[in-house]
Amino acid sequence: RIHGPKYLYRRKCQMACSAFFVAIFGVTGITLFESASKLTEHHIDYTHQHSWRRLDIDEAMPTALLVWYDIPEFYVNHKRFIESKDERIMRTLMNSVSCEDGNFEDLWRRLGVDGTKDPTAAFLEFRSLPQAEFVPCGLIAMSIFTDEPVLKSQDEGLPIVHIDKSDVALTKDVNIFRDRVVDVSDYEEHDFEVRGKGSTEQSKSWLSKGSKGSSFEQFKVWYRQSAAPHVRNLYGKIKEGLPAGTYNVTFPVNSPIWVRDWKVPRKSFIIGTVGSFGNIGACYLLGGLAFTLVGFQLIIGVVFLVI
């Protein structure tokens, strides 16, 4: 038995509904593709064997820019990796977290047996402390991305481009660490201590405020794993934009472990603009999805026309 007004199931009504959704998704797709066409991204691909790369900007980018780092084929979405977190910071309802294989005695995974495997690791000096504890622990913490780019125009007299690395974490990520990572820099030689939720005991942390790749703000971003084996995280902002010209991009911190040992094909820094619907990749993805739905609705309309 058919419930509801019967005219809703008639051919003309169904075709009208299909036409309506074709129009809606079509306009959405066109809008997103149009937005993407106005955005720009510049990719700086490199490995540990590069000390610098050249960046050519043909047209000025006067608006505020975002800087991301991009690591393909890095399987942070593996279950074992996701659960390797410090329970003093992160707890989940569905899965347990543990620092198994990611404690102080496991630092050889990042540093090597003699401590020289990755000389750029921000916690290298922390390992030499007496009775040290790796805090926060876990494989995620141990694999933190430490590379740093420096942009300098080839035109003489222009200063080094400032990349602002503050306030890059999501608000929800900031709330996770609130009251669990405590700033003690005013009365201790180190910057932070970790205190579990509901606990009064605090442990010295290797996290820092400085521009060492281990800065607390960068750690907040890194601690949220990508859902895919392709990591693209926000690194910083260039608030003044960039004039047209040629730039030298040097890497004062360039970890060899990613390509040499962990076998990612390359590393990248990406400089780009963002529109109302996100960056250029998000616009093309959502626009493609909208046009896919247009095709689906057209098929439905043809089916009702034939039946």
CSV table of C-alpha atoms in Angstrom, one decimal:
chain,number,residue,atom,x,y,z
A,1,ARG,CA,0.0,0.0,0.0
A,2,ILE,CA,1.3,3.4,-0.9
A,3,HIS,CA,1.3,6.0,1.9
A,4,GLY,CA,1.2,9.7,1.4
A,5,PRO,CA,-0.1,11.8,-1.6
A,6,LYS,CA,0.0,9.6,-4.7
A,7,TYR,CA,1.1,12.4,-7.0
A,8,LEU,CA,4.5,12.3,-5.3
A,9,TYR,CA,5.1,8.9,-7.0
A,10,ARG,CA,4.0,10.0,-10.5
A,11,ARG,CA,6.5,10.3,-13.3
A,12,LYS,CA,6.2,14.0,-13.7
A,13,CYS,CA,6.7,14.7,-10.0
A,14,GLN,CA,9.8,12.4,-9.8
A,15,MET,CA,11.3,14.0,-12.9
A,16,ALA,CA,10.7,17.4,-11.4
A,17,CYS,CA,12.5,16.3,-8.2
A,18,SER,CA,15.4,15.0,-10.2
A,19,ALA,CA,15.6,18.3,-12.2
A,20,PHE,CA,15.5,20.2,-9.0
A,21,PHE,CA,18.5,18.3,-7.5
A,22,VAL,CA,20.4,18.5,-10.8
A,23,ALA,CA,20.0,22.2,-10.6
A,24,ILE,CA,21.1,22.4,-7.0
A,25,PHE,CA,24.1,20.1,-7.3
A,26,GLY,CA,25.0,21.7,-10.6
A,27,VAL,CA,25.1,25.2,-9.2
A,28,THR,CA,27.0,23.9,-6.2
A,29,GLY,CA,29.6,22.2,-8.4
A,30,ILE,CA,30.0,25.2,-10.6
A,31,THR,CA,30.4,27.5,-7.6
A,32,LEU,CA,33.1,25.2,-6.1
A,33,PHE,CA,35.0,24.9,-9.3
A,34,GLU,CA,34.9,28.6,-9.8
A,35,SER,CA,36.2,29.1,-6.3
A,36,ALA,CA,39.0,26.7,-6.9
A,37,SER,CA,40.0,28.5,-10.1
A,38,LYS,CA,40.7,31.6,-8.1
A,39,LEU,CA,43.0,29.8,-5.6
A,40,THR,CA,46.7,29.2,-5.9
A,41,GLU,CA,49.1,26.6,-4.4
A,42,HIS,CA,52.8,26.3,-4.8
A,43,HIS,CA,54.4,22.9,-3.9
A,44,ILE,CA,58.0,22.7,-2.7
A,45,ASP,CA,59.0,19.1,-3.0
A,46,TYR,CA,62.2,17.9,-1.3
A,47,THR,CA,64.0,15.1,0.4
A,48,HIS,CA,66.8,15.0,3.0
A,49,GLN,CA,69.3,15.4,0.2
A,50,HIS,CA,68.1,18.9,-0.6
A,51,SER,CA,69.6,21.8,1.3
A,52,TRP,CA,67.4,24.3,-0.7
A,53,ARG,CA,64.8,24.5,-3.4
A,54,ARG,CA,63.8,27.3,-5.8
A,55,LEU,CA,60.2,28.8,-5.7
A,56,ASP,CA,59.0,30.9,-8.5
A,57,ILE,CA,55.9,33.0,-7.9
A,58,ASP,CA,54.7,34.6,-11.2
A,59,GLU,CA,51.8,36.6,-9.7
A,60,ALA,CA,51.7,38.3,-6.4
A,61,MET,CA,49.8,36.7,-3.6
A,62,PRO,CA,48.7,39.7,-1.5
A,63,THR,CA,46.3,38.0,0.8
A,64,ALA,CA,47.2,36.0,3.9
A,65,LEU,CA,48.6,32.6,3.0
A,66,LEU,CA,48.6,29.2,4.7
A,67,VAL,CA,51.6,26.9,4.8
A,68,TRP,CA,51.1,23.1,5.1
A,69,TYR,CA,53.5,20.2,5.2
A,70,ASP,CA,52.6,17.2,3.1
A,71,ILE,CA,53.8,13.6,3.6
A,72,PRO,CA,52.5,10.9,1.2
A,73,GLU,CA,52.4,7.1,2.0
A,74,PHE,CA,52.9,7.5,5.7
A,75,TYR,CA,50.5,5.1,7.4
A,76,VAL,CA,49.4,7.0,10.5
A,77,ASN,CA,45.9,5.5,10.1
A,78,HIS,CA,47.2,2.1,11.2
A,79,LYS,CA,45.4,0.8,14.3
A,80,ARG,CA,48.6,0.2,16.2
A,81,PHE,CA,49.8,3.7,15.5
A,82,ILE,CA,46.5,5.4,16.4
A,83,GLU,CA,46.4,3.7,19.8
A,84,SER,CA,50.0,4.5,20.6
A,85,LYS,CA,49.3,7.6,22.7
A,86,ASP,CA,50.0,8.9,26.2
A,87,GLU,CA,46.9,8.1,28.3
A,88,ARG,CA,47.7,11.1,30.5
A,89,ILE,CA,46.7,13.3,27.5
A,90,MET,CA,44.4,11.2,25.3
A,91,ARG,CA,41.7,8.8,26.2
A,92,THR,CA,39.0,7.4,24.0
A,93,LEU,CA,35.6,5.6,24.5
A,94,MET,CA,36.1,2.9,21.9
A,95,ASN,CA,39.8,2.1,22.0
A,96,SER,CA,42.4,1.9,24.7
A,97,VAL,CA,45.6,3.8,24.3
A,98,SER,CA,49.1,2.7,25.4
A,99,CYS,CA,52.7,3.7,25.0
A,100,GLU,CA,53.8,0.2,24.2
A,101,ASP,CA,56.7,0.3,21.8
A,102,GLY,CA,56.8,4.1,22.3
A,103,ASN,CA,58.5,4.6,25.6
A,104,PHE,CA,61.9,6.1,26.5
A,105,GLU,CA,63.7,2.8,25.9
A,106,ASP,CA,62.2,2.7,22.4
A,107,LEU,CA,63.6,6.0,21.3
A,108,TRP,CA,66.1,4.1,19.1
A,109,ARG,CA,63.2,3.8,16.6
A,110,ARG,CA,63.7,7.5,15.9
A,111,LEU,CA,67.2,8.2,17.1
A,112,GLY,CA,69.0,5.0,16.4
A,113,VAL,CA,71.1,3.0,18.9
A,114,ASP,CA,73.8,5.6,19.1
A,115,GLY,CA,71.5,8.6,19.0
A,116,THR,CA,72.6,9.8,15.5
A,117,LYS,CA,70.0,8.2,13.3
A,118,ASP,CA,67.9,11.4,13.2
A,119,PRO,CA,70.0,14.4,14.5
A,120,THR,CA,67.1,16.8,13.9
A,121,ALA,CA,64.8,15.1,16.4
A,122,ALA,CA,63.8,17.8,18.9
A,123,PHE,CA,64.0,15.4,21.9
A,124,LEU,CA,67.6,14.3,21.2
A,125,GLU,CA,69.1,16.1,24.1
A,126,PHE,CA,66.3,15.0,26.4
A,127,ARG,CA,67.4,11.4,26.0
A,128,SER,CA,70.7,12.1,27.8
A,129,LEU,CA,69.0,13.3,31.0
A,130,PRO,CA,69.5,11.0,34.1
A,131,GLN,CA,66.5,8.7,34.7
A,132,ALA,CA,64.7,10.4,31.8
A,133,GLU,CA,61.1,9.6,30.8
A,134,PHE,CA,59.8,10.2,27.4
A,135,VAL,CA,56.7,12.5,28.0
A,136,PRO,CA,54.4,12.5,26.2
A,137,CYS,CA,55.2,9.0,25.0
A,138,GLY,CA,53.9,6.9,22.2
A,139,LEU,CA,54.7,6.3,18.5
A,140,ILE,CA,52.8,9.4,17.4
A,141,ALA,CA,54.9,11.6,19.7
A,142,MET,CA,58.0,9.8,18.6
A,143,SER,CA,57.3,10.4,14.9
A,144,ILE,CA,56.6,14.1,15.2
A,145,PHE,CA,57.5,16.1,12.0
A,146,THR,CA,60.4,18.4,12.8
A,147,ASP,CA,61.4,19.9,9.4
A,148,GLU,CA,61.5,23.7,9.1
A,149,PRO,CA,61.6,25.9,5.9
A,150,VAL,CA,63.0,29.3,5.5
A,151,LEU,CA,61.9,31.5,2.6
A,152,LYS,CA,64.1,34.3,1.4
A,153,SER,CA,63.6,36.4,-1.8
A,154,GLN,CA,66.5,36.5,-4.2
A,155,ASP,CA,65.9,40.3,-4.4
A,156,GLU,CA,68.5,42.0,-2.3
A,157,GLY,CA,67.2,44.0,0.7
A,158,LEU,CA,64.1,42.0,1.3
A,159,PRO,CA,63.9,40.3,4.7
A,160,ILE,CA,63.3,36.6,5.4
A,161,VAL,CA,59.6,35.8,5.0
A,162,HIS,CA,58.0,35.3,8.4
A,163,ILE,CA,56.0,32.2,8.9
A,164,ASP,CA,53.7,32.5,11.9
A,165,LYS,CA,53.4,29.1,13.6
A,166,SER,CA,51.1,30.2,16.4
A,167,ASP,CA,47.4,29.3,16.6
A,168,VAL,CA,47.4,26.6,14.0
A,169,ALA,CA,45.7,23.9,16.0
A,170,LEU,CA,41.9,23.3,15.9
A,171,THR,CA,39.9,24.6,18.9
A,172,LYS,CA,38.9,21.0,19.9
A,173,ASP,CA,42.6,20.0,19.9
A,174,VAL,CA,43.5,23.0,22.1
A,175,ASN,CA,40.8,21.9,24.6
A,176,ILE,CA,42.2,18.4,24.8
A,177,PHE,CA,45.5,19.6,26.0
A,178,ARG,CA,44.1,22.3,28.4
A,179,ASP,CA,45.1,21.5,32.0
A,180,ARG,CA,46.9,18.4,30.9
A,181,VAL,CA,50.0,20.0,29.5
A,182,VAL,CA,51.1,22.7,32.0
A,183,ASP,CA,53.3,25.7,31.2
A,184,VAL,CA,56.1,25.8,33.8
A,185,SER,CA,58.5,28.0,32.0
A,186,ASP,CA,58.2,30.9,34.5
A,187,TYR,CA,59.8,28.9,37.3
A,188,GLU,CA,61.5,25.9,35.7
A,189,GLU,CA,64.3,25.5,33.1
A,190,HIS,CA,62.0,23.4,30.9
A,191,ASP,CA,58.8,24.7,29.3
A,192,PHE,CA,56.1,22.1,29.9
A,193,GLU,CA,55.0,19.3,32.2
A,194,VAL,CA,52.3,16.8,31.6
A,195,ARG,CA,49.6,16.1,34.1
A,196,GLY,CA,46.9,13.6,33.6
A,197,LYS,CA,43.3,14.5,33.9
A,198,GLY,CA,42.3,14.6,37.5
A,199,SER,CA,45.9,14.0,38.7
A,200,THR,CA,48.2,16.3,40.6
A,201,GLU,CA,51.4,14.6,39.6
A,202,GLN,CA,53.4,16.2,36.8
A,203,SER,CA,56.1,14.8,34.6
A,204,LYS,CA,58.7,16.8,32.8
A,205,SER,CA,58.0,17.0,29.1
A,206,TRP,CA,60.3,17.3,26.0
A,207,LEU,CA,57.8,19.7,24.4
A,208,SER,CA,59.0,23.2,24.0
A,209,LYS,CA,57.8,26.7,23.1
A,210,GLY,CA,60.7,27.3,20.7
A,211,SER,CA,61.0,26.9,17.0
A,212,LYS,CA,62.5,23.4,17.2
A,213,GLY,CA,59.8,21.4,15.5
A,214,SER,CA,58.8,20.1,18.9
A,215,SER,CA,56.9,23.3,19.7
A,216,PHE,CA,53.7,22.6,21.6
A,217,GLU,CA,51.5,24.2,19.0
A,218,GLN,CA,52.9,21.9,16.3
A,219,PHE,CA,52.5,18.9,18.5
A,220,LYS,CA,48.8,19.6,18.9
A,221,VAL,CA,48.4,19.5,15.1
A,222,TRP,CA,50.5,16.3,14.7
A,223,TYR,CA,48.6,14.5,17.5
A,224,ARG,CA,45.5,14.4,15.3
A,225,GLN,CA,46.1,11.6,12.8
A,226,SER,CA,45.1,11.7,9.2
A,227,ALA,CA,42.3,9.3,8.3
A,228,ALA,CA,44.3,8.4,5.1
A,229,PRO,CA,47.9,7.3,4.6
A,230,HIS,CA,48.6,10.8,3.3
A,231,VAL,CA,49.4,13.5,5.9
A,232,ARG,CA,48.7,17.1,5.2
A,233,ASN,CA,48.8,19.4,8.3
A,234,LEU,CA,48.8,23.1,8.8
A,235,TYR,CA,52.3,24.4,9.6
A,236,GLY,CA,51.9,28.1,9.7
A,237,LYS,CA,50.6,31.3,8.1
A,238,ILE,CA,52.2,34.1,6.0
A,239,LYS,CA,50.0,37.0,7.0
A,240,GLU,CA,51.5,39.6,4.7
A,241,GLY,CA,51.3,37.5,1.5
A,242,LEU,CA,54.1,37.2,-1.0
A,243,PRO,CA,55.1,39.5,-3.8
A,244,ALA,CA,55.9,38.0,-7.2
A,245,GLY,CA,59.5,36.9,-7.6
A,246,THR,CA,61.9,34.1,-7.1
A,247,TYR,CA,62.6,32.7,-3.6
A,248,ASN,CA,65.2,30.4,-2.1
A,249,VAL,CA,63.6,27.9,0.3
A,250,THR,CA,66.3,26.4,2.6
A,251,PHE,CA,65.8,23.7,5.2
A,252,PRO,CA,67.8,24.4,8.3
A,253,VAL,CA,66.0,21.4,9.9
A,254,ASN,CA,65.6,18.5,7.4
A,255,SER,CA,65.1,15.1,8.9
A,256,PRO,CA,66.7,12.2,6.9
A,257,ILE,CA,64.5,9.5,8.5
A,258,TRP,CA,61.4,10.1,6.5
A,259,VAL,CA,62.7,9.2,3.0
A,260,ARG,CA,65.8,7.2,4.0
A,261,ASP,CA,64.3,4.9,6.7
A,262,TRP,CA,60.5,5.3,6.6
A,263,LYS,CA,60.5,5.2,2.8
A,264,VAL,CA,58.1,8.0,2.0
A,265,PRO,CA,58.7,9.1,-1.6
A,266,ARG,CA,59.2,12.8,-0.7
A,267,LYS,CA,58.2,15.6,1.6
A,268,SER,CA,56.6,18.9,0.7
A,269,PHE,CA,55.8,22.3,2.0
A,270,ILE,CA,52.7,23.9,0.3
A,271,ILE,CA,52.0,27.6,0.2
A,272,GLY,CA,48.5,28.5,-0.9
A,273,THR,CA,45.4,30.7,-0.6
A,274,VAL,CA,42.1,29.6,0.9
A,275,GLY,CA,38.6,30.6,-0.1
A,276,SER,CA,35.2,30.4,1.6
A,277,PHE,CA,35.0,26.7,0.8
A,278,GLY,CA,38.5,25.8,1.8
A,279,ASN,CA,41.7,25.2,-0.1
A,280,ILE,CA,41.9,24.4,-3.8
A,281,GLY,CA,42.0,20.6,-3.2
A,282,ALA,CA,38.8,20.7,-1.0
A,283,CYS,CA,37.0,22.8,-3.6
A,284,TYR,CA,37.8,20.4,-6.4
A,285,LEU,CA,36.9,17.4,-4.3
A,286,LEU,CA,33.5,18.8,-3.2
A,287,GLY,CA,32.8,20.1,-6.7
A,288,GLY,CA,33.6,16.7,-8.2
A,289,LEU,CA,31.2,15.1,-5.6
A,290,ALA,CA,28.5,17.6,-6.6
A,291,PHE,CA,28.8,16.8,-10.3
A,292,THR,CA,28.8,13.1,-9.5
A,293,LEU,CA,25.4,13.6,-7.8
A,294,VAL,CA,24.3,15.5,-10.8
A,295,GLY,CA,25.1,12.5,-13.0
A,296,PHE,CA,23.2,10.2,-10.5
A,297,GLN,CA,20.1,12.4,-10.6
A,298,LEU,CA,20.2,12.5,-14.4
A,299,ILE,CA,20.2,8.7,-14.5
A,300,ILE,CA,17.3,8.6,-12.1
A,301,GLY,CA,15.4,11.2,-14.3
A,302,VAL,CA,16.0,9.1,-17.4
A,303,VAL,CA,14.8,5.9,-15.6
A,304,PHE,CA,11.5,7.7,-14.7
A,305,LEU,CA,11.2,9.0,-18.3
A,306,VAL,CA,11.5,5.5,-19.7
A,307,ILE,CA,9.4,3.6,-17.2
